[in-house]
Amino acid sequence: MLDRIKVEEFEKNGFTIQNELISNDEVSEFLADVESICAGNTLAQHDKTRLEMEPNQPPDGTRVRRLYEPCTHYPRFRAFAESTKLLDCIEALLGPNLMLHYSKLNMKPPAIGSVVEWHQDLACYPLTNRDSLAVLVYLDDADIGNGCLKVIPGMQNGPLMNYTTGGFFQGRITEPVDESLAVPVEGKAGTAIFMHCMTPHTSAPNKSDRPRRTLILSYRTADAVPLYMRETTVGIEANARLVRGQVPSRARFTMTEFPIPHYRWKFASLYELQELSRASDQKK
Ligand SMILES: O=C(O)CCC(=O)C(=O)O
């Protein structure tokens, strides 16, 4: 459970940190599952329905970039997403009726772990209100060297930033970001960061010799209803489910307008969309 100070921090800064949300033993159990899920996959031959590989490696390279929806597919992750311990924390921040919105596990492997560019999560999945957050649980010690999360505090009540170039959604902020405001969130394995869906965040490529694996679970209040964005919404909603409380009878609107993300490319993940966007910038 998050104490009052943590809840106030979240409300003020758009994020709060809970050290030791999970024990070292739990971290080891998650990592053993991760190893076995990844085993046997290579860049040339891998299960595209379950995971994404780092692109910058030889065809027989085994470095995975992301596991898709671990909290749908694998029992230990699923149990954690629905655990009283975690849901009590989320309820303290979002209220009693909770949907698990999506989950992923970013692997950020040593030496080649990909960048995640500046974005606010809500830009990628429009909802009728802003009561949504991501919990990022470090499964390795994370610091600036291996690409820990960086956030800009206090932006959660402001507007969505700009994400378009030439009318198309780029999956990254396209207006200047004041990096001097960014705060690196370092933490030991087992640390959880509760981050509001409007908080701008990024993480650098992992140039170190250490992994930075992070389990990410996104929740929303059940009356935050997705705006229909064709395949993107259908894909995410396939795994969304009520995990506490009740499905309300009405959607709650606090967003009076929302920039429609018009997609120029097909992409499997935000990583790919951001890569396509960078490549298109370079062609100019
Ligand atoms: O893994 C990270 O550092 C950031 C995660 C994130 O924002 C994302 O995957 O969309």
mmCIF file of N, CA and C in Angstrom, residues 165-272:
data_model
loop_
_atom_site.group_PDB
_atom_site.id
_atom_site.type_symbol
_atom_site.label_atom_id
_atom_site.label_comp_id
_atom_site.label_asym_id
_atom_site.label_seq_id
_atom_site.Cartn_x
_atom_site.Cartn_y
_atom_site.Cartn_z
ATOM 1 N N THR A 165 4.086 15.391 -37.115
ATOM 2 C CA THR A 165 4.875 16.044 -38.158
ATOM 3 C C THR A 165 4.109 15.790 -39.444
ATOM 4 N N GLY A 166 3.869 16.854 -40.183
ATOM 5 C CA GLY A 166 3.120 16.725 -41.441
ATOM 6 C C GLY A 166 1.760 16.086 -41.232
ATOM 7 N N GLY A 167 1.174 16.281 -40.080
ATOM 8 C CA GLY A 167 -0.174 15.752 -39.816
ATOM 9 C C GLY A 167 -0.192 14.318 -39.308
ATOM 10 N N PHE A 168 0.982 13.679 -39.197
ATOM 11 C CA PHE A 168 1.021 12.271 -38.769
ATOM 12 C C PHE A 168 1.636 12.124 -37.375
ATOM 13 N N PHE A 169 1.078 11.180 -36.634
ATOM 14 C CA PHE A 169 1.532 10.885 -35.272
ATOM 15 C C PHE A 169 2.898 10.204 -35.316
ATOM 16 N N GLN A 170 3.858 10.753 -34.557
ATOM 17 C CA GLN A 170 5.241 10.260 -34.610
ATOM 18 C C GLN A 170 5.604 9.346 -33.430
ATOM 19 N N GLY A 171 4.729 9.258 -32.440
ATOM 20 C CA GLY A 171 5.031 8.402 -31.277
ATOM 21 C C GLY A 171 6.090 8.989 -30.368
ATOM 22 N N ARG A 172 6.444 10.230 -30.590
ATOM 23 C CA ARG A 172 7.421 10.926 -29.737
ATOM 24 C C ARG A 172 7.104 12.416 -29.804
ATOM 25 N N ILE A 173 7.515 13.112 -28.773
ATOM 26 C CA ILE A 173 7.194 14.546 -28.704
ATOM 27 C C ILE A 173 7.983 15.265 -29.790
ATOM 28 N N THR A 174 7.287 16.085 -30.577
ATOM 29 C CA THR A 174 7.958 16.737 -31.703
ATOM 30 C C THR A 174 8.230 18.221 -31.428
ATOM 31 N N GLU A 175 7.804 18.703 -30.262
ATOM 32 C CA GLU A 175 8.191 20.066 -29.890
ATOM 33 C C GLU A 175 9.430 19.974 -28.993
ATOM 34 N N PRO A 176 10.170 21.088 -28.805
ATOM 35 C CA PRO A 176 11.374 20.995 -27.963
ATOM 36 C C PRO A 176 11.028 20.572 -26.532
ATOM 37 N N VAL A 177 11.846 19.675 -25.980
ATOM 38 C CA VAL A 177 11.653 19.226 -24.587
ATOM 39 C C VAL A 177 12.801 19.831 -23.775
ATOM 40 N N ASP A 178 12.461 20.451 -22.662
ATOM 41 C CA ASP A 178 13.493 21.070 -21.829
ATOM 42 C C ASP A 178 14.153 19.992 -20.954
ATOM 43 N N GLU A 179 15.252 19.447 -21.484
ATOM 44 C CA GLU A 179 15.937 18.322 -20.813
ATOM 45 C C GLU A 179 16.452 18.728 -19.430
ATOM 46 N N SER A 180 16.630 20.038 -19.197
ATOM 47 C CA SER A 180 17.158 20.458 -17.892
ATOM 48 C C SER A 180 16.147 20.160 -16.778
ATOM 49 N N LEU A 181 14.890 19.915 -17.152
ATOM 50 C CA LEU A 181 13.871 19.612 -16.132
ATOM 51 C C LEU A 181 13.798 18.117 -15.821
ATOM 52 N N ALA A 182 14.543 17.307 -16.591
ATOM 53 C CA ALA A 182 14.401 15.846 -16.477
ATOM 54 C C ALA A 182 15.078 15.311 -15.210
ATOM 55 N N VAL A 183 14.402 14.360 -14.585
ATOM 56 C CA VAL A 183 14.918 13.729 -13.361
ATOM 57 C C VAL A 183 15.155 12.241 -13.646
ATOM 58 N N PRO A 184 16.403 11.748 -13.503
ATOM 59 C CA PRO A 184 16.606 10.306 -13.666
ATOM 60 C C PRO A 184 16.062 9.569 -12.457
ATOM 61 N N VAL A 185 15.388 8.448 -12.710
ATOM 62 C CA VAL A 185 14.836 7.674 -11.593
ATOM 63 C C VAL A 185 15.660 6.394 -11.468
ATOM 64 N N GLU A 186 16.675 6.480 -10.626
ATOM 65 C CA GLU A 186 17.517 5.304 -10.405
ATOM 66 C C GLU A 186 16.869 4.449 -9.309
ATOM 67 N N GLY A 187 17.167 3.162 -9.314
ATOM 68 C CA GLY A 187 16.575 2.321 -8.260
ATOM 69 C C GLY A 187 17.132 0.908 -8.316
ATOM 70 N N LYS A 188 17.045 0.237 -7.195
ATOM 71 C CA LYS A 188 17.467 -1.171 -7.117
ATOM 72 C C LYS A 188 16.405 -2.053 -7.769
ATOM 73 N N ALA A 189 16.816 -3.260 -8.149
ATOM 74 C CA ALA A 189 15.841 -4.239 -8.629
ATOM 75 C C ALA A 189 14.763 -4.412 -7.550
ATOM 76 N N GLY A 190 13.505 -4.426 -7.984
ATOM 77 C CA GLY A 190 12.396 -4.527 -7.021
ATOM 78 C C GLY A 190 11.718 -3.200 -6.767
ATOM 79 N N THR A 191 12.365 -2.107 -7.206
ATOM 80 C CA THR A 191 11.776 -0.764 -7.058
ATOM 81 C C THR A 191 10.635 -0.596 -8.058
ATOM 82 N N ALA A 192 9.561 0.073 -7.629
ATOM 83 C CA ALA A 192 8.452 0.375 -8.552
ATOM 84 C C ALA A 192 8.286 1.882 -8.665
ATOM 85 N N ILE A 193 8.056 2.317 -9.899
ATOM 86 C CA ILE A 193 7.763 3.735 -10.164
ATOM 87 C C ILE A 193 6.310 3.792 -10.619
ATOM 88 N N PHE A 194 5.515 4.594 -9.953
ATOM 89 C CA PHE A 194 4.119 4.796 -10.352
ATOM 90 C C PHE A 194 4.076 6.118 -11.101
ATOM 91 N N MET A 195 3.746 6.055 -12.381
ATOM 92 C CA MET A 195 3.896 7.239 -13.237
ATOM 93 C C MET A 195 2.574 7.585 -13.929
ATOM 94 N N HIS A 196 2.137 8.810 -13.744
ATOM 95 C CA HIS A 196 0.875 9.287 -14.362
ATOM 96 C C HIS A 196 0.992 9.261 -15.886
ATOM 97 N N CYS A 197 -0.150 9.008 -16.551
ATOM 98 C CA CYS A 197 -0.130 8.861 -18.021
ATOM 99 C C CYS A 197 0.192 10.150 -18.763
ATOM 100 N N MET A 198 0.222 11.303 -18.056
ATOM 101 C CA MET A 198 0.576 12.558 -18.728
ATOM 102 C C MET A 198 2.021 12.980 -18.441
ATOM 103 N N THR A 199 2.741 12.172 -17.681
ATOM 104 C CA THR A 199 4.118 12.538 -17.320
ATOM 105 C C THR A 199 5.074 12.249 -18.485
ATOM 106 N N PRO A 200 5.745 13.265 -19.020
ATOM 107 C CA PRO A 200 6.701 12.997 -20.097
ATOM 108 C C PRO A 200 7.865 12.153 -19.571
ATOM 109 N N HIS A 201 8.268 11.157 -20.365
ATOM 110 C CA HIS A 201 9.358 10.283 -19.931
ATOM 111 C C HIS A 201 10.136 9.758 -21.128
ATOM 112 N N THR A 202 11.333 9.271 -20.830
ATOM 113 C CA THR A 202 12.239 8.772 -21.855
ATOM 114 C C THR A 202 13.195 7.805 -21.178
ATOM 115 N N SER A 203 13.952 7.029 -21.968
ATOM 116 C CA SER A 203 15.133 6.364 -21.401
ATOM 117 C C SER A 203 16.160 6.195 -22.516
ATOM 118 N N ALA A 204 17.410 6.373 -22.127
ATOM 119 C CA ALA A 204 18.518 6.377 -23.093
ATOM 120 C C ALA A 204 18.840 4.944 -23.525
ATOM 121 N N PRO A 205 19.570 4.806 -24.645
ATOM 122 C CA PRO A 205 20.041 3.465 -25.019
ATOM 123 C C PRO A 205 20.908 2.901 -23.894
ATOM 124 N N ASN A 206 20.922 1.579 -23.785
ATOM 125 C CA ASN A 206 21.778 0.956 -22.770
ATOM 126 C C ASN A 206 23.154 0.683 -23.376
ATOM 127 N N LYS A 207 24.127 1.502 -23.012
ATOM 128 C CA LYS A 207 25.481 1.316 -23.555
ATOM 129 C C LYS A 207 26.355 0.554 -22.559
ATOM 130 N N SER A 208 25.808 0.156 -21.460
ATOM 131 C CA SER A 208 26.595 -0.505 -20.411
ATOM 132 C C SER A 208 26.685 -2.012 -20.699
ATOM 133 N N ASP A 209 27.381 -2.713 -19.801
ATOM 134 C CA ASP A 209 27.446 -4.169 -19.948
ATOM 135 C C ASP A 209 26.434 -4.866 -19.031
ATOM 136 N N ARG A 210 25.440 -4.087 -18.564
ATOM 137 C CA ARG A 210 24.418 -4.654 -17.657
ATOM 138 C C ARG A 210 23.033 -4.513 -18.278
ATOM 139 N N PRO A 211 22.169 -5.509 -18.108
ATOM 140 C CA PRO A 211 20.797 -5.347 -18.616
ATOM 141 C C PRO A 211 20.014 -4.351 -17.759
ATOM 142 N N ARG A 212 18.902 -3.872 -18.285
ATOM 143 C CA ARG A 212 17.972 -3.056 -17.482
ATOM 144 C C ARG A 212 16.555 -3.512 -17.833
ATOM 145 N N ARG A 213 16.189 -4.665 -17.262
ATOM 146 C CA ARG A 213 14.875 -5.228 -17.569
ATOM 147 C C ARG A 213 13.817 -4.580 -16.664
ATOM 148 N N THR A 214 12.706 -4.200 -17.263
ATOM 149 C CA THR A 214 11.670 -3.471 -16.523
ATOM 150 C C THR A 214 10.292 -3.984 -16.930
ATOM 151 N N LEU A 215 9.565 -4.436 -15.937
ATOM 152 C CA LEU A 215 8.175 -4.859 -16.157
ATOM 153 C C LEU A 215 7.287 -3.624 -16.066
ATOM 154 N N ILE A 216 6.428 -3.447 -17.071
ATOM 155 C CA ILE A 216 5.583 -2.244 -17.109
ATOM 156 C C ILE A 216 4.122 -2.677 -17.191
ATOM 157 N N LEU A 217 3.334 -2.204 -16.229
ATOM 158 C CA LEU A 217 1.905 -2.527 -16.208
ATOM 159 C C LEU A 217 1.156 -1.208 -16.247
ATOM 160 N N SER A 218 0.184 -1.096 -17.122
ATOM 161 C CA SER A 218 -0.601 0.128 -17.181
ATOM 162 C C SER A 218 -2.019 -0.166 -16.707
ATOM 163 N N TYR A 219 -2.515 0.721 -15.858
ATOM 164 C CA TYR A 219 -3.877 0.604 -15.340
ATOM 165 C C TYR A 219 -4.640 1.886 -15.656
ATOM 166 N N ARG A 220 -5.962 1.750 -15.702
ATOM 167 C CA ARG A 220 -6.793 2.948 -15.826
ATOM 168 C C ARG A 220 -8.030 2.755 -14.969
ATOM 169 N N THR A 221 -8.609 3.860 -14.551
ATOM 170 C CA THR A 221 -9.882 3.751 -13.869
ATOM 171 C C THR A 221 -10.901 3.213 -14.879
ATOM 172 N N ALA A 222 -11.849 2.419 -14.406
ATOM 173 C CA ALA A 222 -12.724 1.718 -15.358
ATOM 174 C C ALA A 222 -13.638 2.667 -16.127
ATOM 175 N N ASP A 223 -13.801 3.921 -15.641
ATOM 176 C CA ASP A 223 -14.635 4.860 -16.413
ATOM 177 C C ASP A 223 -13.803 5.706 -17.379
ATOM 178 N N ALA A 224 -12.541 5.357 -17.550
ATOM 179 C CA ALA A 224 -11.727 5.971 -18.615
ATOM 180 C C ALA A 224 -11.832 5.044 -19.821
ATOM 181 N N VAL A 225 -12.583 5.468 -20.799
ATOM 182 C CA VAL A 225 -12.932 4.587 -21.923
ATOM 183 C C VAL A 225 -12.097 4.999 -23.131
ATOM 184 N N PRO A 226 -11.541 4.015 -23.842
ATOM 185 C CA PRO A 226 -10.678 4.381 -24.976
ATOM 186 C C PRO A 226 -11.456 5.026 -26.122
ATOM 187 N N LEU A 227 -10.850 6.005 -26.743
ATOM 188 C CA LEU A 227 -11.387 6.533 -27.995
ATOM 189 C C LEU A 227 -10.922 5.588 -29.093
ATOM 190 N N TYR A 228 -11.800 5.315 -30.017
ATOM 191 C CA TYR A 228 -11.518 4.277 -31.007
ATOM 192 C C TYR A 228 -10.508 4.762 -32.055
ATOM 193 N N MET A 229 -9.347 4.142 -32.049
ATOM 194 C CA MET A 229 -8.289 4.484 -33.007
ATOM 195 C C MET A 229 -7.951 3.255 -33.854
ATOM 196 N N ARG A 230 -8.971 2.675 -34.400
ATOM 197 C CA ARG A 230 -8.833 1.516 -35.296
ATOM 198 C C ARG A 230 -7.959 0.413 -34.674
ATOM 199 N N GLU A 231 -7.046 -0.184 -35.482
ATOM 200 C CA GLU A 231 -6.303 -1.384 -35.040
ATOM 201 C C GLU A 231 -5.577 -1.174 -33.712
ATOM 202 N N THR A 232 -5.104 0.052 -33.487
ATOM 203 C CA THR A 232 -4.324 0.283 -32.262
ATOM 204 C C THR A 232 -5.191 0.029 -31.033
ATOM 205 N N THR A 233 -6.405 0.563 -31.060
ATOM 206 C CA THR A 233 -7.308 0.364 -29.912
ATOM 207 C C THR A 233 -7.714 -1.107 -29.807
ATOM 208 N N VAL A 234 -8.024 -1.699 -30.949
ATOM 209 C CA VAL A 234 -8.472 -3.100 -30.924
ATOM 210 C C VAL A 234 -7.370 -3.976 -30.335
ATOM 211 N N GLY A 235 -6.120 -3.728 -30.755
ATOM 212 C CA GLY A 235 -4.973 -4.522 -30.267
ATOM 213 C C GLY A 235 -4.812 -4.394 -28.765
ATOM 214 N N ILE A 236 -4.862 -3.165 -28.258
ATOM 215 C CA ILE A 236 -4.648 -2.968 -26.811
ATOM 216 C C ILE A 236 -5.814 -3.559 -26.027
ATOM 217 N N GLU A 237 -7.024 -3.280 -26.508
ATOM 218 C CA GLU A 237 -8.207 -3.702 -25.731
ATOM 219 C C GLU A 237 -8.376 -5.224 -25.677
ATOM 220 N N ALA A 238 -7.720 -5.930 -26.580
ATOM 221 C CA ALA A 238 -7.824 -7.393 -26.552
ATOM 222 C C ALA A 238 -7.316 -7.956 -25.228
ATOM 223 N N ASN A 239 -6.419 -7.232 -24.577
ATOM 224 C CA ASN A 239 -5.841 -7.724 -23.320
ATOM 225 C C ASN A 239 -6.330 -6.956 -22.090
ATOM 226 N N ALA A 240 -7.076 -5.867 -22.316
ATOM 227 C CA ALA A 240 -7.530 -5.059 -21.175
ATOM 228 C C ALA A 240 -8.595 -5.834 -20.405
ATOM 229 N N ARG A 241 -8.604 -5.696 -19.084
ATOM 230 C CA ARG A 241 -9.634 -6.393 -18.293
ATOM 231 C C ARG A 241 -9.811 -5.748 -16.919
ATOM 232 N N LEU A 242 -11.019 -5.902 -16.396
ATOM 233 C CA LEU A 242 -11.303 -5.401 -15.051
ATOM 234 C C LEU A 242 -10.530 -6.248 -14.042
ATOM 235 N N VAL A 243 -9.799 -5.594 -13.143
ATOM 236 C CA VAL A 243 -9.053 -6.363 -12.138
ATOM 237 C C VAL A 243 -9.504 -6.041 -10.708
ATOM 238 N N ARG A 244 -10.285 -4.984 -10.554
ATOM 239 C CA ARG A 244 -10.845 -4.683 -9.228
ATOM 240 C C ARG A 244 -12.093 -3.818 -9.394
ATOM 241 N N GLY A 245 -13.072 -4.056 -8.525
ATOM 242 C CA GLY A 245 -14.271 -3.210 -8.518
ATOM 243 C C GLY A 245 -15.229 -3.597 -9.625
ATOM 244 N N GLN A 246 -15.896 -2.582 -10.164
ATOM 245 C CA GLN A 246 -16.990 -2.849 -11.107
ATOM 246 C C GLN A 246 -16.827 -2.043 -12.384
ATOM 247 N N VAL A 247 -17.432 -2.591 -13.436
ATOM 248 C CA VAL A 247 -17.491 -1.832 -14.695
ATOM 249 C C VAL A 247 -18.581 -0.782 -14.523
ATOM 250 N N PRO A 248 -18.260 0.489 -14.660
ATOM 251 C CA PRO A 248 -19.291 1.512 -14.443
ATOM 252 C C PRO A 248 -20.260 1.576 -15.619
ATOM 253 N N SER A 249 -21.392 2.230 -15.400
ATOM 254 C CA SER A 249 -22.377 2.305 -16.490
ATOM 255 C C SER A 249 -22.134 3.531 -17.367
ATOM 256 N N ARG A 250 -21.276 4.437 -16.950
ATOM 257 C CA ARG A 250 -21.021 5.638 -17.750
ATOM 258 C C ARG A 250 -19.529 5.899 -17.887
ATOM 259 N N ALA A 251 -19.151 6.401 -19.043
ATOM 260 C CA ALA A 251 -17.779 6.883 -19.220
ATOM 261 C C ALA A 251 -17.700 8.281 -18.608
ATOM 262 N N ARG A 252 -16.558 8.625 -18.048
ATOM 263 C CA ARG A 252 -16.371 9.977 -17.485
ATOM 264 C C ARG A 252 -15.449 10.750 -18.421
ATOM 265 N N PHE A 253 -15.895 11.922 -18.833
ATOM 266 C CA PHE A 253 -15.112 12.747 -19.766
ATOM 267 C C PHE A 253 -14.498 13.922 -19.010
ATOM 268 N N THR A 254 -13.178 13.987 -18.983
ATOM 269 C CA THR A 254 -12.538 15.226 -18.537
ATOM 270 C C THR A 254 -11.714 15.805 -19.684
ATOM 271 N N MET A 255 -11.507 14.998 -20.712
ATOM 272 C CA MET A 255 -10.823 15.494 -21.905
ATOM 273 C C MET A 255 -11.907 16.078 -22.812
ATOM 274 N N THR A 256 -11.823 17.360 -23.088
ATOM 275 C CA THR A 256 -12.853 17.950 -23.952
ATOM 276 C C THR A 256 -12.431 17.865 -25.422
ATOM 277 N N GLU A 257 -11.164 17.642 -25.641
ATOM 278 C CA GLU A 257 -10.707 17.397 -27.009
ATOM 279 C C GLU A 257 -9.475 16.518 -26.946
ATOM 280 N N PHE A 258 -9.153 15.898 -28.060
ATOM 281 C CA PHE A 258 -7.992 14.999 -28.078
ATOM 282 C C PHE A 258 -7.397 15.005 -29.485
ATOM 283 N N PRO A 259 -6.090 15.236 -29.619
ATOM 284 C CA PRO A 259 -5.511 15.164 -30.966
ATOM 285 C C PRO A 259 -5.603 13.729 -31.493
ATOM 286 N N ILE A 260 -6.192 13.558 -32.659
ATOM 287 C CA ILE A 260 -6.355 12.207 -33.218
ATOM 288 C C ILE A 260 -5.004 11.748 -33.760
ATOM 289 N N PRO A 261 -4.473 10.620 -33.257
ATOM 290 C CA PRO A 261 -3.212 10.153 -33.841
ATOM 291 C C PRO A 261 -3.432 9.521 -35.213
ATOM 292 N N HIS A 262 -3.088 10.247 -36.267
ATOM 293 C CA HIS A 262 -3.168 9.688 -37.627
ATOM 294 C C HIS A 262 -1.869 8.948 -37.902
ATOM 295 N N TYR A 263 -2.005 7.668 -38.280
ATOM 296 C CA TYR A 263 -0.801 6.848 -38.451
ATOM 297 C C TYR A 263 -0.385 6.819 -39.913
ATOM 298 N N ARG A 264 0.908 7.010 -40.149
ATOM 299 C CA ARG A 264 1.433 6.980 -41.514
ATOM 300 C C ARG A 264 1.977 5.598 -41.844
ATOM 301 N N TRP A 265 2.441 4.890 -40.786
ATOM 302 C CA TRP A 265 3.103 3.601 -41.001
ATOM 303 C C TRP A 265 2.376 2.519 -40.203
ATOM 304 N N LYS A 266 2.647 1.269 -40.567
ATOM 305 C CA LYS A 266 2.238 0.140 -39.720
ATOM 306 C C LYS A 266 3.409 -0.136 -38.783
ATOM 307 N N PHE A 267 3.131 -0.431 -37.533
ATOM 308 C CA PHE A 267 4.222 -0.666 -36.580
ATOM 309 C C PHE A 267 3.759 -1.642 -35.511
ATOM 310 N N ALA A 268 4.765 -2.383 -34.951
ATOM 311 C CA ALA A 268 4.423 -3.378 -33.931
ATOM 312 C C ALA A 268 4.501 -2.785 -32.534
ATOM 313 N N SER A 269 5.258 -1.700 -32.378
ATOM 314 C CA SER A 269 5.450 -1.157 -31.030
ATOM 315 C C SER A 269 5.864 0.298 -31.144
ATOM 316 N N LEU A 270 5.851 0.958 -30.003
ATOM 317 C CA LEU A 270 6.318 2.350 -29.978
ATOM 318 C C LEU A 270 7.780 2.444 -30.421
ATOM 319 N N TYR A 271 8.570 1.422 -30.084
ATOM 320 C CA TYR A 271 9.967 1.425 -30.544
ATOM 321 C C TYR A 271 10.008 1.562 -32.063
ATOM 322 N N GLU A 272 9.217 0.720 -32.733
ATOM 323 C CA GLU A 272 9.243 0.721 -34.210
ATOM 324 C C GLU A 272 8.722 2.043 -34.760
#
